[in-house]
Structures are given as structure tokens and as C-alpha cells.
XYZ file of C-alpha atoms in Angstrom:
356
model
C -33.241 128.233 93.672
C -29.560 129.005 93.416
C -27.569 127.635 90.547
C -25.080 124.966 91.623
C -21.543 126.273 90.991
C -20.544 123.158 89.028
C -23.696 122.899 86.916
C -24.633 124.940 83.890
C -28.406 124.511 84.110
C -31.246 126.877 83.328
C -32.899 128.201 86.459
C -36.320 126.672 86.912
C -38.461 128.892 89.105
C -42.144 129.069 89.820
C -43.521 132.436 88.732
C -46.967 133.963 89.057
C -48.764 135.930 86.371
C -50.889 139.037 86.875
C -53.980 136.916 87.594
C -52.175 135.081 90.421
C -52.448 131.816 88.465
C -49.206 129.886 88.889
C -47.063 129.425 85.814
C -43.890 127.349 85.684
C -40.801 128.295 83.807
C -39.653 125.456 81.564
C -36.876 127.280 79.727
C -35.100 130.575 80.257
C -32.476 132.194 78.041
C -30.776 135.581 78.100
C -29.825 136.823 74.623
C -26.109 137.568 74.451
C -24.533 140.894 73.543
C -23.865 139.980 69.923
C -27.376 138.680 69.240
C -28.720 139.999 65.925
C -32.521 140.497 65.798
C -34.078 137.059 65.253
C -37.676 135.817 65.374
C -38.373 134.283 68.764
C -39.579 130.991 67.250
C -36.320 130.599 65.305
C -34.327 131.689 68.359
C -35.917 128.990 70.522
C -35.392 126.351 67.839
C -31.662 127.002 68.251
C -31.841 126.652 72.025
C -34.231 123.827 72.855
C -33.153 120.318 72.013
C -35.776 118.180 70.192
C -38.189 121.129 69.949
C -40.369 121.370 66.831
C -41.411 124.546 65.045
C -45.093 123.648 65.524
C -44.668 123.165 69.268
C -42.931 126.526 69.655
C -45.500 128.321 67.494
C -48.331 126.777 69.526
C -46.651 127.976 72.744
C -46.569 131.507 71.299
C -50.194 131.263 70.184
C -51.200 130.125 73.683
C -49.364 133.093 75.214
C -46.700 130.934 76.832
C -43.606 132.639 75.413
C -42.499 135.696 77.360
C -39.799 138.233 76.583
C -38.871 140.506 79.484
C -41.957 139.229 81.362
C -44.351 140.170 78.532
C -46.067 137.528 76.329
C -44.998 137.828 72.687
C -46.070 136.443 69.311
C -43.896 134.092 67.283
C -42.640 136.882 65.012
C -41.197 138.959 67.880
C -37.548 139.770 67.134
C -35.231 138.798 69.991
C -32.531 141.401 70.682
C -29.367 141.438 72.799
C -30.190 141.426 76.504
C -33.739 140.080 76.100
C -34.844 137.530 78.702
C -36.784 134.807 76.877
C -38.941 132.414 78.895
C -41.183 129.516 77.953
C -43.947 129.153 80.551
C -46.665 126.536 81.169
C -49.321 125.888 83.800
C -47.829 122.504 84.756
C -44.422 121.978 86.371
C -41.516 120.862 84.188
C -41.506 117.085 83.860
C -38.078 116.926 85.450
C -39.742 117.886 88.742
C -42.278 115.051 88.444
C -39.901 112.285 89.458
C -41.292 108.796 88.958
C -39.452 106.017 90.808
C -38.405 103.317 88.346
C -37.003 99.880 89.111
C -33.854 100.270 87.036
C -30.833 98.188 88.127
C -27.836 100.140 89.395
C -24.196 99.113 89.180
C -23.192 100.026 92.741
C -19.425 100.221 93.254
C -19.579 101.359 96.892
C -22.274 102.160 99.439
C -22.517 103.171 103.082
C -25.019 105.241 105.072
C -23.575 108.519 103.745
C -22.504 108.087 100.120
C -23.086 105.910 97.114
C -20.763 105.404 94.129
C -22.360 104.102 90.936
C -20.971 103.102 87.560
C -23.305 104.648 84.962
C -23.668 102.871 81.625
C -23.469 104.799 78.374
C -26.926 105.777 77.121
C -28.387 106.539 80.551
C -29.309 110.165 81.179
C -28.287 111.336 84.670
C -31.332 113.492 85.449
C -34.711 114.133 83.784
C -34.842 117.031 81.371
C -36.340 118.077 78.068
C -37.042 114.941 76.030
C -35.836 112.562 78.754
C -38.375 112.205 81.553
C -37.899 108.535 82.407
C -35.170 105.925 82.474
C -32.692 108.303 84.096
C -30.261 107.663 86.921
C -32.381 109.790 89.256
C -35.513 107.771 88.410
C -33.551 104.715 89.533
C -32.142 106.415 92.639
C -35.518 107.554 93.988
C -36.811 103.987 93.555
C -33.922 102.310 95.381
C -33.287 104.960 98.066
C -35.654 106.999 100.229
C -35.189 110.555 101.445
C -32.218 111.473 99.280
C -31.235 115.136 99.843
C -31.895 117.605 97.031
C -29.063 119.593 95.521
C -29.435 123.298 94.729
C -31.279 122.405 91.511
C -33.724 120.154 93.433
C -32.210 116.962 92.049
C -32.126 114.138 94.624
C -28.660 112.910 95.572
C -26.874 114.456 92.623
C -23.475 116.012 93.383
C -22.121 116.077 89.816
C -23.067 114.581 86.470
C -21.714 113.106 83.253
C -23.205 113.172 79.775
C -25.744 110.636 78.562
C -23.318 108.847 76.256
C -20.384 109.006 78.663
C -19.970 105.977 80.914
C -18.400 105.815 84.348
C -18.336 106.770 88.003
C -20.587 109.163 89.916
C -20.833 109.825 93.659
C -24.311 110.261 95.150
C -25.008 111.975 98.489
C -27.373 110.147 100.845
C -27.539 112.853 103.560
C -27.793 116.646 103.641
C -24.355 116.860 105.254
C -22.840 114.667 102.544
C -24.454 116.803 99.839
C -22.978 120.012 101.261
C -19.582 118.467 101.972
C -19.174 116.815 98.558
C -20.514 119.824 96.643
C -17.903 122.006 98.339
C -15.159 119.553 97.377
C -16.179 119.731 93.726
C -16.421 123.521 93.888
C -13.034 123.819 95.644
C -11.475 121.404 93.100
C -10.283 119.008 95.802
C -12.080 115.993 94.324
C -10.361 113.861 91.696
C -11.888 112.900 88.346
C -9.971 111.165 85.596
C -11.445 110.096 82.275
C -10.169 107.924 79.456
C -10.899 109.186 75.948
C -10.002 108.197 72.418
C -9.511 111.218 70.194
C -8.898 111.851 66.517
C -5.332 112.563 65.444
C -1.884 111.934 66.880
C -1.506 113.941 70.087
C 2.158 114.909 69.803
C 2.782 116.017 73.392
C 3.031 113.206 75.948
C 1.082 115.371 78.374
C -0.255 118.888 78.653
C -2.913 121.237 79.991
C -5.791 122.878 78.156
C -7.072 126.160 79.591
C -9.946 128.024 78.008
C -13.209 129.557 79.196
C -16.179 127.428 78.178
C -19.625 128.774 77.305
C -22.547 128.161 74.958
C -21.702 128.139 71.267
C -23.093 131.350 69.690
C -24.623 129.557 66.693
C -25.191 125.961 67.789
C -26.830 126.180 71.200
C -26.535 122.426 71.761
C -22.750 122.762 71.808
C -20.323 124.563 74.070
C -17.162 126.275 72.866
C -13.976 127.957 74.102
C -14.024 131.765 74.300
C -10.745 133.664 74.056
C -9.448 137.224 74.329
C -12.107 139.910 74.592
C -14.828 137.230 74.439
C -13.419 135.217 77.363
C -16.052 136.643 79.737
C -18.743 134.790 77.754
C -17.462 131.530 79.229
C -16.503 130.100 82.612
C -12.880 129.195 83.461
C -12.061 125.569 82.659
C -8.859 123.528 83.010
C -8.208 120.009 81.673
C -4.947 118.079 82.117
C -4.251 115.299 79.603
C -1.716 112.495 79.270
C -1.179 110.174 76.306
C -1.761 106.511 77.146
C -1.313 104.949 73.710
C -0.947 106.101 70.102
C -2.595 104.356 67.173
C -1.572 106.740 64.388
C -4.839 108.311 63.320
C -6.319 108.230 66.834
C -4.832 108.544 70.334
C -5.887 107.140 73.690
C -5.587 109.777 76.421
C -6.302 110.206 80.122
C -7.958 113.515 81.021
C -8.002 114.872 84.554
C -10.572 117.560 85.319
C -9.607 120.548 87.422
C -13.015 122.149 86.792
C -16.351 120.592 85.860
C -17.937 122.458 82.949
C -20.584 120.945 80.711
C -18.929 118.908 77.915
C -15.532 120.099 79.195
C -13.320 117.304 77.833
C -15.254 117.159 74.571
C -14.876 120.930 74.064
C -11.255 121.220 75.197
C -9.993 118.318 73.106
C -11.743 119.672 70.020
C -10.249 123.086 70.790
C -6.707 121.670 70.516
C -7.579 119.807 67.305
C -8.386 116.371 68.743
C -12.156 115.841 68.670
C -13.372 112.778 70.545
C -13.811 109.684 68.379
C -17.469 109.274 67.311
C -18.622 112.376 69.214
C -21.565 113.214 66.983
C -22.412 116.529 68.638
C -18.920 117.898 68.043
C -18.213 116.375 64.628
C -16.263 113.302 65.734
C -18.582 110.910 63.870
C -16.824 111.942 60.647
C -13.455 110.579 59.533
C -11.246 113.445 60.666
C -7.846 111.774 60.180
C -6.543 109.054 57.913
C -6.468 107.916 54.319
C -9.058 108.131 51.543
C -8.982 104.401 50.837
C -12.351 102.631 50.880
C -10.880 99.858 53.014
C -9.899 102.395 55.707
C -13.319 104.051 55.560
C -14.953 100.652 56.104
C -12.624 99.988 59.043
C -13.584 103.271 60.739
C -17.295 102.653 60.148
C -16.899 99.234 61.762
C -15.279 100.955 64.756
C -18.262 103.327 64.937
C -20.587 100.312 65.042
C -18.590 98.750 67.886
C -18.573 102.092 69.770
C -21.788 103.953 68.780
C -21.092 106.953 71.040
C -18.291 109.325 72.022
C -15.227 107.468 73.292
C -15.280 108.798 76.857
C -15.341 106.978 80.195
C -15.194 108.442 83.727
C -12.660 105.915 85.005
C -11.386 107.306 88.324
C -13.194 109.162 91.096
C -11.674 110.365 94.358
C -13.048 112.415 97.251
C -12.801 112.893 100.999
C -15.511 110.934 102.788
C -17.932 113.479 104.347
C -18.311 111.498 107.568
C -14.946 109.797 108.226
C -12.602 112.319 106.572
C -10.903 109.393 104.817
C -9.732 109.795 101.207
C -11.759 107.461 98.990
C -10.598 106.461 95.501
C -12.471 104.330 92.988
C -11.577 102.873 89.615
C -13.808 101.349 86.971
C -12.925 99.137 84.034
C -13.415 100.441 80.523
C -16.759 99.232 79.139
C -16.855 96.588 76.419
C -17.669 98.996 73.592
C -14.592 101.136 74.280
C -12.388 98.077 74.758
C -13.613 96.703 71.429
C -12.865 99.923 69.526
C -9.450 100.297 71.172
C -8.525 96.708 70.247
C -9.511 97.359 66.626
C -7.318 100.460 66.455
C -4.451 98.706 68.239
C -4.507 95.889 65.679
C -4.808 98.375 62.823
C -1.783 100.344 64.048
C 0.214 97.115 64.492
C -0.592 95.972 60.946
C 0.339 99.377 59.533
C 3.663 99.277 61.351
C 4.407 95.749 60.058
C 3.637 96.827 56.489
C 6.203 99.628 56.775
C 8.933 97.414 58.204
């Protein structure tokens, strides 16, 4: 299977061992140039979300961890350039798609495309630790014969993170899949997000450019690579515009020119404005503001109202694969984001009145 140009997924291929018994690759990693020798069990703990040490050690004991196509023990030291694979006799669960009767918020539908408004908390496609309750589980229940993308995921043209809400377009035909995928690759589609970020964004608008790749130490994060290290990441461009300032946080609109994993979350952190309550990137801490207990309690109350990163895929535009017509869709901000924004708006207003 070829990797989709807009997705940063591990390749999942069926391989055969020397006894011609089929094994399935569940995870595959290539150790980067700067990788210091590290035990393979510790290495995989850094890479695989929700993996336990016992599970990884058992995989090694069962002969299911391979380095450069050779099974290794848990104490093997991974070196730069090593190809590390975790193999099992059953297919990855993400290929065992179970239709589930999960309601969908359908914004638009015809015989070619489908636009859905995904709630925060819903994973887009099955993967490690999330094998049910995903958008794709819902899609395969409600729609038959959806075309597979290059990663064998039915209907999926692009994706957004689990805790990001908002609009996604789904292809219902092979032609639509090819046509829409090319639009995303050629950067002719339109995607605009609304985010609340820590700090006062001084510029009214601007552009963030920086190659994005896996973080060298925290494999569950991505980061921006610069200078001589730029080749470790893929080119990424985000345009932002300030919508409203609340002092210690700012409401911004972000327009994607590229579609890298966690792009807005990484780029905004890169310029010093981590997304509000983005736990993976440190936004669940109080990054700006006073030390007063009353302020700390206010922020914690905001976290309770919005228990996720403050990011919503608000606008989606594309050329219809069948009619050639430009289609543009808008979605309202969800209640949790509206609630947090209102709290900050009132807080900023009260602060201003106190100073007057």
C-alpha cells in the first residue's frame, strides 16, 4: 500500500515469514540518524501509545519483534537506521472494521460526497487502542461500498484529531476519492480552524512555516525541525488571523495550506502560543497569567468547561468531484468552546473595567 501524501501513518503491510505463515505488521519504525543505542523494549515504549512494558516484553518473548527482518530479544539495542517491526499472526484491529450504529451529524450529502461535523472525542479511524466507536465504524454502518483510500480506510479523504471537532468530507465513489485526494495534495481545498491559544498574539495576522516531523524524544508529539535538521520533517504552512484578544489567551483563525499531523497544534506552540488545554503539547498548564489563587481557579473552571484542546475545524471548501462546482461549508463552534470563550471574554471585560 502506498502512503497517502497527506497522511503520516505507519505502513501496514502483510508480510510472510520463512515458513510461509502469514504475519501482519502492526507497527513499523525506522530509527533516525541521531538515535543512540537503546533497548528495543524501551524504544517501543516511546513509540506506541498506550503500550505497556509487559505487552512489549511478551511480544519479544514470542518472537514478534523484528529488527531488520530478524526477530530480536527485548534487550536488543536499537541503532540509527534500524527498521523495527512488531508482527502478529492476526491482522491489525484497524483492518477488522465493525459497522456500528453511531449517529452522524451530516451537513451535506449527495451520491458522490458526504460532509460530516465530527464531535470532539470521536476518533476518525480505528488504530492502536481505539478499535470501536470511530467515525469509520459509523460510516461503514450507514453507507455501503465506500471506496478505500491508499491506507485502506473507507471513504476517508483527510482527518482531524480525536479531540478536535469539526468538518470532514467523505468520498462515496472511487472517482470522488481520487479527485478530492488530489485537491488536498495540490492544496486547492480550503480548511479553516478556530483555536484559542495561550498568550497575546501581537500580530493581527501572519504565517508560520516550519517542517513538521516526529519529536525525537516524545514520539507521541510532532515538532518543527529547522536548519540542518529540516529534512527530518515535511514542509508545513499555517496562516493565522487574530479574531479576538482576551489578554492571557487569544482567539485565532488558522487556515491550513498543508495538512500535517497536529499541524496547528505544533505550529502555534512553535511561535509561543500553545493551544489552550492541549494536554499533549503542554497547554493544560497555566502558561500565561497571574499567580493569584482566584485566577488559577478561573482557569481550572475553563478547563472543566472545555476538557480538550480548543480547536474546531470550522470551514471546509472543495471543488465537487462530479459537478465541478465550488462547495463551501461552515459549522458553528461547539458548546464547550463557546462556553470557554464566553468565560474569557467576561474575564477580559472585568479586568479592563478594573483598570479604568
